[in-house]
XYZ file of C-alpha atoms in Angstrom:
470
model
C 10.334 96.240 35.206
C 12.523 93.752 36.922
C 9.525 92.308 38.667
C 7.653 91.946 35.419
C 10.617 90.299 33.746
C 11.075 87.925 36.628
C 7.389 86.947 36.493
C 7.614 86.531 32.746
C 10.746 84.435 33.009
C 9.192 82.455 35.809
C 6.156 81.647 33.631
C 8.235 80.690 30.642
C 10.614 78.571 32.718
C 7.684 76.918 34.464
C 6.156 76.000 31.077
C 9.404 74.671 29.727
C 10.106 72.808 32.930
C 6.658 71.252 32.944
C 7.065 70.105 29.332
C 10.483 68.605 30.085
C 9.238 66.867 33.222
C 6.219 65.466 31.432
C 8.291 64.225 28.488
C 11.038 62.714 30.637
C 8.521 60.963 32.889
C 6.836 59.343 29.869
C 3.522 61.125 30.339
C 3.349 62.026 26.640
C 4.035 58.449 25.663
C 1.039 57.215 27.631
C -1.474 59.917 26.751
C -3.665 60.328 23.763
C -3.372 63.156 21.259
C -6.282 64.836 23.030
C -4.300 65.036 26.294
C -1.278 66.376 24.417
C -3.340 69.150 22.938
C -4.498 70.113 26.443
C -0.899 70.331 27.651
C 0.090 72.572 24.750
C -2.877 74.824 25.493
C -1.716 75.066 29.099
C 1.708 76.161 27.902
C 0.156 78.811 25.663
C -2.017 79.961 28.507
C 1.081 80.372 30.629
C 2.593 82.545 27.965
C -0.554 84.724 27.811
C -0.638 85.060 31.558
C 2.932 86.259 31.562
C 1.934 89.086 29.225
C -0.799 90.532 31.407
C 1.786 92.262 33.569
C 3.552 93.969 30.697
C 4.196 97.767 31.050
C 5.780 99.965 28.366
C 4.921 97.373 25.661
C 2.915 97.887 22.523
C 0.351 95.111 22.087
C -1.332 94.167 18.807
C -4.615 92.317 18.671
C -4.251 88.485 19.163
C -4.708 86.625 15.895
C -4.313 82.928 15.378
C -2.960 82.458 18.865
C 0.141 84.583 18.094
C 1.204 87.683 20.126
C 4.000 90.051 19.142
C 6.024 91.417 22.034
C 8.392 94.350 21.799
C 10.521 94.310 24.969
C 12.542 97.343 26.102
C 15.542 95.210 27.102
C 17.130 93.663 23.986
C 19.287 91.132 25.861
C 16.356 89.930 27.872
C 14.218 89.583 24.761
C 16.886 87.537 22.988
C 17.235 85.219 25.979
C 13.462 84.916 26.199
C 13.191 84.063 22.483
C 15.846 81.353 22.804
C 14.081 79.849 25.776
C 10.731 80.012 23.972
C 12.228 78.359 20.907
C 13.643 75.611 23.105
C 10.260 75.161 24.776
C 8.443 74.960 21.417
C 10.972 72.427 20.147
C 10.468 70.333 23.263
C 6.703 70.571 22.873
C 6.872 69.519 19.217
C 9.228 66.655 20.073
C 6.916 65.522 22.883
C 3.890 65.743 20.622
C 5.708 63.783 17.868
C 6.753 61.078 20.320
C 3.200 60.866 21.595
C 1.833 60.487 18.061
C 4.311 57.710 17.223
C 3.550 55.822 20.417
C -0.177 56.266 19.855
C 0.216 54.678 16.388
C 2.153 51.796 17.952
C -0.565 51.305 20.564
C -3.235 51.170 17.835
C -1.180 48.688 15.820
C -0.670 46.638 18.977
C -4.413 46.495 19.607
C -5.065 45.420 16.001
C -2.321 42.767 16.155
C -3.576 41.304 19.428
C -7.053 40.999 17.897
C -5.677 38.668 15.168
C -6.520 34.924 15.350
C -4.224 32.732 17.360
C -2.780 31.153 14.188
C -1.210 34.547 13.395
C -0.167 35.103 17.009
C 0.766 31.702 18.410
C 1.859 33.198 21.732
C -1.679 34.373 22.519
C -3.470 32.127 25.044
C -6.375 30.172 23.600
C -9.877 31.489 24.197
C -11.214 30.315 27.556
C -7.744 29.571 28.864
C -7.166 29.939 32.609
C -3.654 31.257 32.033
C -3.395 34.838 33.460
C -2.911 37.659 30.972
C 0.397 39.523 30.886
C 0.296 42.891 32.773
C 0.476 46.122 30.771
C 3.903 47.643 30.254
C 4.791 50.147 32.939
C 7.351 52.081 30.946
C 8.000 53.283 27.409
C 10.713 50.724 26.688
C 8.519 47.800 27.705
C 5.627 49.048 25.612
C 7.846 49.813 22.622
C 9.513 46.386 22.736
C 6.203 44.550 23.098
C 4.613 46.595 20.314
C 7.556 45.863 18.016
C 7.180 42.107 18.542
C 3.444 42.181 17.934
C 3.865 44.365 14.850
C 6.413 41.943 13.393
C 3.882 39.155 13.823
C 0.973 41.262 12.567
C 2.847 42.288 9.412
C 3.466 38.669 8.478
C 1.302 37.461 5.578
C -1.350 35.086 7.008
C -1.281 32.968 3.818
C 2.495 32.529 3.993
C 2.278 31.700 7.699
C -0.392 29.063 7.110
C 1.625 27.635 4.198
C 4.726 27.349 6.402
C 2.768 25.576 9.121
C 1.241 23.192 6.562
C 4.689 22.529 5.120
C 6.030 21.838 8.606
C 3.182 19.408 9.267
C 3.851 17.710 5.937
C 7.516 17.413 6.803
C 6.621 15.782 10.111
C 4.303 13.357 8.351
C 6.856 12.626 5.648
C 9.442 12.052 8.304
C 7.328 9.354 9.943
C 6.161 7.717 6.689
C 9.472 6.058 5.874
C 9.930 4.387 9.292
C 6.371 3.033 9.004
C 7.225 1.557 5.617
C 10.334 -0.038 7.153
C 8.213 -1.549 9.912
C 5.817 -3.015 7.344
C 8.712 -4.504 5.377
C 10.197 -5.991 8.511
C 6.838 -7.408 9.554
C 6.252 -9.218 6.235
C 6.284 -12.977 6.941
C 8.794 -15.245 5.246
C 7.496 -17.315 2.349
C 8.514 -20.809 1.245
C 7.780 -21.770 -2.367
C 5.191 -18.995 -2.409
C 3.438 -20.103 0.810
C 3.245 -18.071 4.023
C 1.810 -20.834 6.220
C 2.852 -24.014 4.463
C 1.104 -27.359 4.742
C 2.133 -30.549 2.911
C 0.046 -33.678 2.419
C 1.343 -36.416 4.723
C -0.267 -39.431 3.043
C 0.718 -42.477 1.018
C -1.639 -41.753 -1.899
C -3.855 -38.655 -1.705
C -5.701 -36.415 0.744
C -9.344 -35.504 0.144
C -10.356 -31.823 0.200
C -13.988 -31.223 1.121
C -16.400 -28.349 0.782
C -17.166 -28.335 4.528
C -14.954 -29.122 7.570
C -16.276 -32.659 8.179
C -16.085 -36.103 6.603
C -19.593 -35.748 5.176
C -18.636 -32.667 3.140
C -18.710 -32.917 -0.634
C -15.378 -33.888 -2.221
C -14.075 -30.940 -4.287
C -10.375 -31.696 -4.714
C -7.378 -33.790 -3.764
C -3.841 -33.262 -2.534
C -1.522 -35.930 -3.820
C 1.351 -37.196 -1.685
C 3.705 -34.308 -0.779
C 1.526 -31.700 -2.530
C 1.461 -28.285 -0.850
C -1.233 -25.919 0.367
C -1.658 -22.576 2.182
C -3.105 -22.988 5.691
C -5.726 -20.249 6.083
C -7.130 -21.339 9.441
C -7.515 -24.316 11.777
C -10.666 -24.867 13.821
C -11.015 -26.436 17.278
C -11.735 -29.858 15.750
C -8.455 -29.974 13.840
C -9.863 -29.200 10.395
C -7.742 -26.872 8.301
C -9.117 -24.359 5.844
C -6.677 -24.546 2.932
C -6.051 -23.190 -0.554
C -4.011 -25.004 -3.159
C -4.078 -24.232 -6.858
C -7.730 -23.660 -7.765
C -9.036 -25.589 -4.770
C -10.328 -23.841 -1.637
C -11.718 -26.196 1.012
C -11.076 -28.238 4.155
C -8.990 -31.226 5.191
C -7.913 -32.800 8.473
C -4.618 -31.598 9.968
C -4.036 -35.227 10.978
C -2.749 -35.771 7.442
C -0.654 -32.618 7.023
C 2.930 -31.622 7.720
C 2.771 -28.260 9.490
C 5.236 -25.560 10.546
C 8.914 -26.490 10.552
C 8.087 -30.090 9.635
C 6.369 -28.871 6.454
C 9.363 -26.691 5.502
C 11.780 -29.564 6.085
C 9.617 -31.895 4.009
C 9.358 -29.281 1.268
C 13.135 -29.183 0.887
C 13.098 -32.971 0.428
C 10.344 -33.203 -2.185
C 10.393 -29.877 -4.097
C 11.052 -30.433 -7.774
C 12.064 -28.404 -10.790
C 9.240 -27.502 -13.151
C 9.665 -26.175 -16.696
C 6.817 -23.954 -17.894
C 6.421 -23.628 -21.653
C 6.662 -19.952 -22.704
C 6.019 -20.315 -26.446
C 2.810 -21.084 -28.316
C 3.775 -24.612 -29.319
C 6.934 -26.404 -28.216
C 8.528 -29.346 -30.029
C 9.476 -32.336 -27.908
C 12.398 -34.426 -29.134
C 13.823 -37.849 -28.331
C 17.388 -36.460 -27.971
C 18.726 -33.068 -26.737
C 19.361 -31.542 -30.172
C 17.458 -30.210 -33.177
C 18.547 -33.120 -35.374
C 16.440 -35.511 -33.279
C 12.947 -36.485 -34.396
C 9.963 -34.573 -32.983
C 7.973 -36.800 -30.630
C 5.014 -34.516 -29.944
C 3.968 -30.912 -29.453
C 3.236 -29.226 -26.090
C 1.036 -26.103 -25.731
C 1.978 -22.841 -24.003
C 1.916 -22.730 -20.163
C 2.026 -26.507 -19.841
C 4.189 -27.649 -16.923
C 6.886 -30.263 -17.409
C 8.547 -32.375 -14.704
C 12.266 -31.613 -15.015
C 14.645 -34.521 -14.633
C 17.866 -32.723 -15.526
C 19.143 -29.422 -16.963
C 21.709 -30.404 -19.586
C 25.040 -28.621 -20.081
C 24.016 -27.594 -23.594
C 20.909 -25.832 -22.225
C 18.401 -28.539 -23.068
C 15.892 -29.813 -20.519
C 15.319 -33.505 -19.857
C 11.814 -34.128 -18.497
C 9.242 -36.852 -18.004
C 6.657 -37.181 -20.747
C 4.320 -39.472 -18.820
C 6.519 -42.494 -18.063
C 9.260 -41.779 -20.657
C 12.123 -39.295 -20.844
C 12.082 -36.583 -23.496
C 13.822 -33.256 -24.306
C 12.971 -29.626 -25.023
C 15.165 -26.576 -25.602
C 15.718 -24.544 -22.458
C 15.294 -21.381 -24.540
C 11.531 -21.862 -24.628
C 10.765 -22.736 -21.015
C 10.980 -21.051 -17.612
C 12.425 -23.300 -14.914
C 11.533 -22.914 -11.237
C 11.440 -24.996 -8.068
C 7.923 -25.886 -7.037
C 5.783 -28.135 -4.908
C 2.813 -30.006 -6.344
C -0.643 -28.437 -5.974
C -4.105 -29.845 -5.408
C -6.253 -30.973 -8.312
C -9.852 -29.846 -8.757
C -12.502 -32.501 -8.965
C -15.026 -30.701 -11.149
C -18.343 -32.357 -10.554
C -20.003 -33.740 -13.637
C -23.726 -33.463 -12.860
C -26.569 -35.558 -14.090
C -28.982 -34.103 -16.631
C -26.374 -32.069 -18.539
C -26.696 -33.944 -21.826
C -24.491 -36.776 -20.540
C -25.817 -40.238 -19.798
C -25.991 -41.350 -16.195
C -23.510 -44.132 -16.820
C -20.906 -41.691 -18.144
C -21.388 -39.375 -15.174
C -21.018 -42.258 -12.796
C -17.923 -43.572 -14.618
C -16.154 -40.233 -14.327
C -16.947 -39.900 -10.625
C -15.694 -43.414 -10.037
C -12.385 -42.731 -11.825
C -11.752 -39.500 -9.901
C -11.648 -41.244 -6.563
C -8.307 -42.816 -7.530
C -6.501 -39.532 -8.175
C -3.185 -39.569 -6.332
C -2.833 -43.308 -6.221
C 0.544 -44.650 -7.396
C 1.752 -45.399 -10.878
C 3.354 -48.827 -11.333
C 4.541 -50.015 -14.741
C 2.639 -53.200 -15.677
C 0.337 -52.835 -12.641
C -3.450 -53.190 -12.703
C -4.509 -52.220 -9.141
C -6.453 -48.959 -8.997
C -5.458 -48.523 -5.362
C -2.005 -50.061 -5.024
C -0.515 -49.206 -8.416
C -1.247 -49.333 -12.098
C 0.044 -48.065 -15.430
C -1.956 -46.071 -17.994
C -3.639 -48.939 -19.839
C -4.135 -50.879 -16.593
C -6.056 -47.839 -15.225
C -8.483 -47.535 -18.197
C -8.913 -51.330 -18.263
C -9.858 -51.342 -14.547
C -12.389 -48.459 -14.910
C -14.164 -50.011 -17.912
C -14.316 -53.464 -16.387
C -16.671 -52.087 -13.688
C -19.134 -51.093 -16.448
C -19.000 -54.365 -18.326
C -16.492 -53.443 -21.048
C -13.390 -55.657 -21.405
C -10.212 -54.003 -22.660
C -6.703 -55.432 -23.205
C -3.815 -54.316 -21.015
C -2.052 -52.453 -23.790
C -2.590 -48.876 -24.990
C -1.963 -49.534 -28.706
C -4.394 -52.486 -28.608
C -7.117 -50.449 -26.909
C -6.697 -47.854 -29.676
C -7.769 -50.487 -32.214
C -11.138 -51.004 -30.527
C -14.296 -48.897 -30.306
C -15.334 -46.063 -32.631
C -13.163 -43.125 -33.628
C -14.544 -39.645 -32.740
C -13.359 -36.043 -33.090
C -12.445 -33.960 -30.062
C -15.335 -31.628 -30.862
C -17.781 -34.450 -30.203
C -15.903 -36.210 -27.376
C -17.936 -37.163 -24.294
C -16.890 -38.091 -20.746
C -15.716 -41.696 -20.689
C -14.177 -41.668 -24.183
C -10.471 -42.633 -24.314
C -7.774 -40.288 -25.620
C -4.569 -41.832 -27.062
C -1.105 -40.294 -27.461
C 1.797 -41.424 -29.645
C 5.584 -41.377 -29.857
C 7.205 -41.575 -33.292
C 3.801 -42.459 -34.742
C 3.156 -45.324 -32.349
C 0.519 -45.220 -29.572
C 2.273 -45.344 -26.203
C -0.156 -43.712 -23.719
C -3.885 -43.577 -22.930
C -6.140 -41.389 -20.743
C -9.896 -41.025 -20.144
C -11.757 -37.847 -21.055
C -13.773 -36.444 -18.110
C -15.222 -33.265 -19.641
C -14.269 -29.599 -19.329
C -11.203 -30.162 -21.536
C -9.585 -32.552 -19.033
C -8.412 -36.161 -18.894
C -7.579 -38.502 -16.005
C -4.673 -40.936 -16.358
C -1.909 -42.864 -14.610
C 0.939 -40.640 -15.739
C 4.299 -41.437 -14.156
C 5.971 -42.901 -11.059
C 6.386 -39.394 -9.700
C 2.818 -38.120 -10.053
C 0.726 -41.300 -10.019
C -2.881 -40.954 -11.186
C -3.549 -37.327 -12.083
C -5.776 -34.938 -14.025
C -4.351 -33.007 -17.000
C -5.492 -30.907 -19.932
C -6.636 -33.113 -22.796
C -3.921 -31.577 -25.060
C -1.043 -31.549 -22.552
C 0.605 -33.338 -25.461
C -0.688 -33.778 -28.994
C -3.490 -36.400 -29.065
C -3.208 -39.123 -31.710
C -6.849 -40.226 -31.668
C -10.050 -40.555 -29.574
C -12.109 -43.745 -29.309
C -15.620 -44.426 -27.943
C -16.667 -47.679 -26.242
C -20.049 -46.865 -24.754
C -23.165 -46.647 -26.926
C -24.831 -44.008 -24.769
């Protein structure tokens, strides 16, 4: 009996000991559920083996893997039952731990299979970086599985949104400095020009369609008029833009760089731009003064003085006049180029009229001199029209009011190039200009501007006269 008990105890203790050793060594943690089942079967087999030596026991048929034992020694049976219970608890604990770790391993495999965007720490496909070795103990595996599971449980959409937001933040962070750089890099402007050029001539500078002296004349820069330098070629011809004129002129006759800026400060003038539909011009700076003429909207006036009472003194051709400062915008400006619109033959205008207009345009920019008659060295308004007509065999007196008494009166709707347009002050003719088509006139205006081109209604016309029969 003692021998049988010892063998039985030895078998039970061996099973329990084996389970404890296997659990403590981590064997259950690294085996599949299939292996665990095998180990439990071994334990049961040990229990069955221990029963084969029983003597004096009653044995019932084995059902469901359970065997009832009725020992003769009550103390020994109680001790055996406690040890068996302990062994079963250890086996269940080991099996439970194995199941949990198996689930972690499966989750780890699924997490590792995720794309690299979900698991940034994973080396890129094709990388030469060596893979990390497998964990050699339960703690290493558990810790690694926990990290991977945390990453695997993260919502891929939220992760991608965070990365996109981070990228946007980086881009937004660099956008503002770029804007600052652009603001800092913006070149300084003078009177609206980035690369200023000013006509350095006594009368006017021709602007041509091509960069050579044979190019067609398309505009003129009067003395001290400004332009934007777009480019300069190897022959010293500048591509410029001024007003509505875009063409070429020689840099030999331009102030450039610092010299142009210095000259601009010397010659820049105040211009008043009419901001109402029709502005009354008066002989004195008050509303009690008589109205001299009317000026249309957007017309530009040459400011002489800004009065203390807010009125503007300006030059109306060669005489001083006044307008209310309430109806004009005043700014400092440099003169611009004038366009020489070509009047072509065969457009319903006689050849002599076309030729007369082209002849008159060549004197744009030449000086104004009161009482003068020289088209090149200086003339006043009536001296200019007298000199143009004399070339075509028509003799006119040197007096605007007298010229207005000659020829045939016509309406503006039927005016042709070469007809003369007269202007008045207080009902008396005091200025004359020649109509050149396209709603424009050419005239010797004032000492400041010389011979220039203006809109035909830059001031209210008094009458229009015709001197040519064709």
